[in-house]
Amino acid sequence: MFASLVVVLEVLLELFSQGKAPIDTARHGADKSAALCRECHAAEYAEWRASRHSKAWTNDFFQFDYQKREEQWCRNCHIPMKAQQQGGEAALALRDEGINCITCHVRGDTFFAQSKRPNSPHNTQVSAEFGSDSFCEGCHQFNFPRLGGHGELLSYTEEPMQNTVEQFRAGPFAKTHSCRDCHANTPGQHSYAGSHDVAMLRRALSFGVCSKGGRVVTQLTNKGAGHNVPTGDVHRHIVIKAWRSTAPEKLIEAFYGRRFEPMDSGGKRTIWDSSLPPNTYRRWSFEPKDLGSGHDEPINLEVRYLYGSRESYRESFKEPAHRLVYRVRKRLAKLPACASSGR
């Protein structure tokens, strides 16, 4: 029994290559579209269709960077099936499905899942490890790459580019929760909500503001996420903006995220990381006079989660470049005094 479980786990771990090569689902000549699954799995299909998985190839942020350098390594993650990378109209249509049902669930004539429905027609390999952190690691845990002249992967550096799974394993929920407990906690279990969902951002982050010695003090806390916030894509970051309405030119802001520099040997390395690990907080304080205008005028504060390297794009983006997580507008005199500990 134990030996068979080990074999299943090894197979699951090999389902994805961390961008090293495209996936061969070995369903030659078979329809690989998610539409094939819709009739029997309507709830799962509907959630997947609205998820970021389905937009892995088409989303504006990926395409904005990909159009600058069309690298094979990028395609191996965002349209990972070989059938998506071939020529022809069928491949083009399949690309627009990004990470679809076949990508995760099918290899050859075998379907992989955590359970099997009664009367299912599929040859299903059931494993509790399907959808575990080890499974998610195949796409969401990798280091900065060294790429060849055609964008092909030569090797990975020792510097993490996306470190989400390792952050989770080092965090407080690794022994009691899985990635899916938070990101697929929906009726169809295929929504995979993340940073593009404001409700999830608010479950992960709390925001407080108080005054101390005439200064305004903000505190941003990772109260609910099992990994750092922000995490994942290198461009993601959080800003806290402060300004007075009559002096917008005096706006100031704090930055939470990562910054990088190139390495002589190829790839990049992190030189700054102010993201928030689980159960930690970051404080930022400033003098109200730095905002200009009258002393009694209310202070505006906003917490924004940004998905790209800038807050807005003149390009024809179809999705928001950021999400507003929290907004506060108060006079200095109305702010509570900061506690001696905690906030």
XYZ file of N, CA, C and O in Angstrom, residues 82-177:
384
model
N 1.899 20.851 -24.987
C 2.481 20.856 -26.339
C 1.436 21.240 -27.380
O 1.736 21.949 -28.343
N 0.195 20.783 -27.183
C -0.874 21.073 -28.136
C -1.172 22.562 -28.225
O -1.670 23.041 -29.241
N -0.855 23.309 -27.161
C -1.083 24.760 -27.169
C 0.032 25.507 -27.900
O -0.164 26.643 -28.328
N 1.185 24.873 -28.024
C 2.342 25.548 -28.602
C 2.557 25.190 -30.071
O 3.495 25.690 -30.699
N 1.710 24.357 -30.618
C 1.811 24.011 -32.033
C 1.107 25.069 -32.879
O 0.433 25.948 -32.374
N 1.272 24.994 -34.164
C 0.612 25.917 -35.067
C -0.820 25.496 -35.356
O -1.262 24.419 -34.965
N -1.552 26.379 -36.039
C -2.912 26.058 -36.440
C -3.953 26.714 -35.559
O -3.672 27.160 -34.444
N -5.167 26.760 -36.076
C -6.265 27.427 -35.378
C -6.629 26.723 -34.075
O -6.994 27.373 -33.095
N -6.558 25.394 -34.063
C -6.909 24.644 -32.855
C -5.976 25.007 -31.703
O -6.415 25.191 -30.556
N -4.680 25.125 -31.990
C -3.713 25.488 -30.957
C -3.951 26.908 -30.467
O -3.847 27.192 -29.258
N -4.261 27.822 -31.379
C -4.519 29.209 -30.990
C -5.717 29.295 -30.054
O -5.695 30.047 -29.067
N -6.780 28.555 -30.354
C -7.960 28.557 -29.491
C -7.643 27.949 -28.135
O -8.112 28.426 -27.091
N -6.833 26.900 -28.142
C -6.478 26.225 -26.899
C -5.591 27.103 -26.017
O -5.669 27.038 -24.782
N -4.779 27.944 -26.638
C -3.935 28.854 -25.869
C -4.766 29.771 -24.979
O -4.385 30.084 -23.847
N -5.897 30.200 -25.524
C -6.729 31.143 -24.786
C -7.358 30.536 -23.538
O -7.963 31.250 -22.741
N -7.208 29.220 -23.356
C -7.708 28.572 -22.147
C -6.647 28.526 -21.050
O -6.947 28.108 -19.923
N -5.421 28.937 -21.367
C -4.374 28.984 -20.349
C -4.149 27.635 -19.686
O -3.848 26.638 -20.339
N -4.306 27.603 -18.362
C -4.182 26.366 -17.591
C -5.568 25.760 -17.491
O -6.404 26.216 -16.705
N -5.849 24.751 -18.285
C -7.205 24.212 -18.313
C -7.283 22.854 -17.610
O -6.333 22.417 -16.950
N -8.422 22.173 -17.755
C -8.661 20.915 -17.037
C -7.622 19.850 -17.383
O -7.079 19.168 -16.503
N -7.344 19.700 -18.684
C -6.407 18.671 -19.140
C -5.020 18.916 -18.571
O -4.309 17.973 -18.184
N -4.621 20.179 -18.472
C -3.291 20.528 -17.972
C -3.008 19.871 -16.633
O -1.921 19.335 -16.407
N -3.966 19.909 -15.738
C -3.749 19.402 -14.387
C -4.214 17.962 -14.196
O -3.603 17.208 -13.436
N -5.299 17.579 -14.863
C -5.972 16.332 -14.518
C -5.654 15.131 -15.405
O -5.978 13.999 -15.020
N -5.070 15.339 -16.574
C -4.985 14.230 -17.530
C -3.568 14.016 -18.042
O -2.883 14.965 -18.431
N -3.152 12.761 -18.030
C -1.948 12.323 -18.726
C -2.272 10.991 -19.392
O -2.580 10.007 -18.708
N -2.224 10.969 -20.720
C -2.578 9.764 -21.437
C -4.049 9.430 -21.238
O -4.925 10.265 -21.397
N -4.327 8.216 -20.846
C -5.696 7.777 -20.584
C -6.038 7.812 -19.100
O -7.073 7.301 -18.687
N -5.161 8.419 -18.293
C -5.370 8.455 -16.846
C -5.786 9.845 -16.397
O -5.185 10.848 -16.796
N -6.816 9.884 -15.551
C -7.252 11.123 -14.929
C -6.771 11.124 -13.476
O -6.872 10.099 -12.790
N -6.276 12.268 -13.023
C -5.799 12.402 -11.650
C -6.743 13.315 -10.870
O -7.152 14.365 -11.358
N -7.081 12.910 -9.646
C -7.989 13.697 -8.815
C -7.875 13.239 -7.368
O -7.280 12.198 -7.071
N -8.462 14.041 -6.448
C -8.473 13.657 -5.040
C -9.544 12.622 -4.744
O -9.488 11.933 -3.723
N -10.555 12.535 -5.606
C -11.633 11.572 -5.397
C -12.225 11.186 -6.747
O -11.969 11.841 -7.757
N -13.038 10.148 -6.743
C -13.697 9.702 -7.965
C -15.196 9.643 -7.737
O -15.673 9.066 -6.751
N -15.935 10.266 -8.626
C -17.385 10.258 -8.503
C -17.956 8.875 -8.797
O -17.409 8.128 -9.624
N -19.074 8.542 -8.145
C -19.749 7.289 -8.501
C -20.159 7.304 -9.978
O -20.591 8.333 -10.497
N -20.001 6.189 -10.624
C -20.365 6.047 -12.039
C -19.512 6.910 -12.971
O -19.910 7.165 -14.115
N -18.369 7.354 -12.511
C -17.480 8.130 -13.388
C -16.973 7.249 -14.521
O -16.572 6.100 -14.302
N -16.956 7.753 -15.747
C -16.477 6.953 -16.879
C -14.961 6.969 -17.020
O -14.412 6.290 -17.890
N -14.294 7.747 -16.173
C -12.853 7.945 -16.350
C -12.028 6.878 -15.647
O -12.435 6.319 -14.622
N -10.857 6.634 -16.185
C -9.841 5.821 -15.525
C -9.096 6.753 -14.568
O -8.084 7.344 -14.913
N -9.639 6.877 -13.364
C -9.168 7.895 -12.424
C -8.179 7.328 -11.429
O -8.448 6.316 -10.773
N -7.042 8.005 -11.292
C -6.058 7.679 -10.271
C -6.295 8.625 -9.101
O -6.047 9.834 -9.200
N -6.798 8.091 -7.991
C -7.148 8.911 -6.830
C -5.937 9.048 -5.919
O -5.257 8.066 -5.612
N -5.680 10.277 -5.499
C -4.565 10.525 -4.580
C -4.846 11.762 -3.747
O -5.244 12.805 -4.271
N -4.636 11.654 -2.439
C -4.797 12.805 -1.549
C -3.749 13.866 -1.840
O -3.919 15.038 -1.471
N -2.648 13.492 -2.508
C -1.590 14.442 -2.815
C -1.938 15.341 -4.002
O -1.283 16.355 -4.228
N -2.962 14.962 -4.755
C -3.378 15.811 -5.867
C -3.923 17.116 -5.299
O -4.834 17.124 -4.482
N -3.356 18.232 -5.731
C -3.757 19.529 -5.201
C -3.036 19.923 -3.926
O -3.356 20.948 -3.321
N -2.049 19.134 -3.504
C -1.268 19.473 -2.311
C -0.250 20.545 -2.642
O -0.093 20.963 -3.788
N 0.484 21.007 -1.628
C 1.512 22.014 -1.874
C 2.591 21.471 -2.811
O 3.154 22.227 -3.617
N 2.872 20.169 -2.744
C 3.847 19.574 -3.658
C 3.360 19.639 -5.100
O 4.149 19.837 -6.025
N 2.058 19.485 -5.289
C 1.469 19.583 -6.622
C 1.563 21.020 -7.142
O 1.979 21.258 -8.274
N 1.198 21.987 -6.295
C 1.239 23.404 -6.697
C 2.672 23.872 -6.969
O 2.896 24.810 -7.748
N 3.620 23.226 -6.326
C 5.031 23.585 -6.472
C 5.505 23.507 -7.921
O 6.413 24.243 -8.325
N 4.875 22.631 -8.706
C 5.299 22.469 -10.087
C 5.173 23.725 -10.923
O 5.847 23.851 -11.956
N 4.333 24.655 -10.496
C 4.168 25.919 -11.232
C 4.493 27.150 -10.392
O 4.880 28.182 -10.942
N 4.310 27.062 -9.078
C 4.368 28.253 -8.232
C 5.608 28.319 -7.349
O 5.631 29.082 -6.381
N 6.636 27.545 -7.678
C 7.882 27.581 -6.922
C 9.042 27.381 -7.892
O 9.229 26.278 -8.421
N 9.795 28.429 -8.166
C 10.954 28.289 -9.059
C 11.898 29.462 -8.866
O 11.527 30.513 -8.320
N 13.125 29.280 -9.316
C 14.163 30.296 -9.173
C 14.291 31.118 -10.452
O 13.693 30.803 -11.478
N 15.087 32.171 -10.384
C 15.341 32.960 -11.581
C 16.058 32.102 -12.618
O 16.941 31.310 -12.282
N 15.674 32.245 -13.876
C 16.259 31.387 -14.916
C 17.466 32.016 -15.601
O 17.626 33.244 -15.614
N 18.297 31.164 -16.160
C 19.281 31.576 -17.160
C 18.758 31.064 -18.498
O 18.524 29.869 -18.655
N 18.570 31.982 -19.438
C 17.916 31.631 -20.696
C 18.876 31.709 -21.864
O 19.815 32.512 -21.875
N 18.607 30.873 -22.867
C 19.395 30.893 -24.088
C 18.887 31.940 -25.066
O 17.977 32.725 -24.770
N 19.460 31.941 -26.250
C 19.149 32.956 -27.254
C 17.733 32.929 -27.760
O 17.223 33.936 -28.275
N 17.039 31.812 -27.641
C 15.656 31.685 -28.081
C 14.680 31.646 -26.901
O 13.531 31.246 -27.062
N 15.171 32.065 -25.744
C 14.314 32.080 -24.565
C 14.131 30.726 -23.923
O 13.277 30.557 -23.051
N 14.932 29.745 -24.330
C 14.839 28.423 -23.730
C 15.606 28.388 -22.412
O 16.576 29.124 -22.226
N 15.154 27.563 -21.488
C 15.783 27.473 -20.178
C 17.095 26.709 -20.256
O 17.143 25.578 -20.723
N 18.170 27.346 -19.807
C 19.463 26.674 -19.716
C 19.665 26.085 -18.326
O 20.098 24.949 -18.175
N 19.360 26.883 -17.308
C 19.481 26.419 -15.918
C 18.775 27.414 -15.015
O 18.441 28.535 -15.427
N 18.554 26.996 -13.789
C 18.009 27.893 -12.773
C 19.129 28.349 -11.844
O 20.053 27.593 -11.543
N 19.031 29.587 -11.386
C 19.983 30.094 -10.402
C 19.590 29.576 -9.025
O 18.657 28.796 -8.871
N 20.298 30.044 -8.007
C 19.966 29.691 -6.623
C 19.032 30.720 -5.996
O 18.690 30.598 -4.807
N 18.618 31.726 -6.760
C 17.810 32.821 -6.213
C 16.334 32.622 -6.543
O 15.968 32.535 -7.718
N 15.458 32.548 -5.540
C 14.028 32.333 -5.809
C 13.407 33.489 -6.603
O 13.627 34.655 -6.285
N 12.652 33.149 -7.623
C 11.866 34.129 -8.372
C 10.427 34.134 -7.858
O 9.857 35.178 -7.582
N 9.852 32.939 -7.734
C 8.577 32.778 -7.041
C 8.791 31.767 -5.928
O 9.129 30.609 -6.197
N 8.568 32.213 -4.699
C 8.921 31.405 -3.533
C 7.701 31.071 -2.680
O 7.815 30.792 -1.489
N 6.521 31.088 -3.297
C 5.271 30.999 -2.561
C 5.131 29.704 -1.766
O 4.715 29.717 -0.598
N 5.471 28.581 -2.368
C 5.275 27.296 -1.695
C 6.228 27.148 -0.515
O 5.841 26.677 0.564
N 7.471 27.541 -0.681
C 8.415 27.467 0.435
C 8.016 28.414 1.561
O 8.204 28.099 2.743
N 7.471 29.580 1.218
C 6.959 30.484 2.248
C 5.830 29.819 3.028
O 5.760 29.926 4.260
N 4.943 29.147 2.294
C 3.835 28.451 2.950
C 4.356 27.348 3.873
O 3.882 27.189 5.008
N 5.319 26.570 3.403
C 5.849 25.461 4.208
C 6.530 25.950 5.480
O 6.551 25.240 6.489
N 7.065 27.152 5.434
C 7.721 27.720 6.618
C 6.738 28.462 7.515
O 7.106 28.910 8.602
N 5.494 28.584 7.064
C 4.509 29.384 7.772
C 3.698 28.606 8.792
O 3.909 27.406 9.010
N 2.709 29.268 9.401
C 1.974 28.686 10.530
C 0.887 27.691 10.145
O 0.356 27.000 11.013
N 0.524 27.596 8.858
C -0.603 26.755 8.453
C -0.191 25.479 7.725
O -1.039 24.677 7.337
N 1.102 25.286 7.544
C 1.570 24.186 6.705
C 1.146 22.819 7.231
O 0.901 21.890 6.449
N 1.030 22.662 8.544
C 0.698 21.362 9.123
C -0.808 21.135 9.236
O -1.246 20.014 9.505
N -1.590 22.176 9.046
C -3.037 22.053 9.248
C -3.859 22.389 8.016
O -5.057 22.088 7.984
N -3.257 23.019 7.024
C -3.994 23.449 5.841
C -3.226 23.076 4.568
O -2.029 22.810 4.601
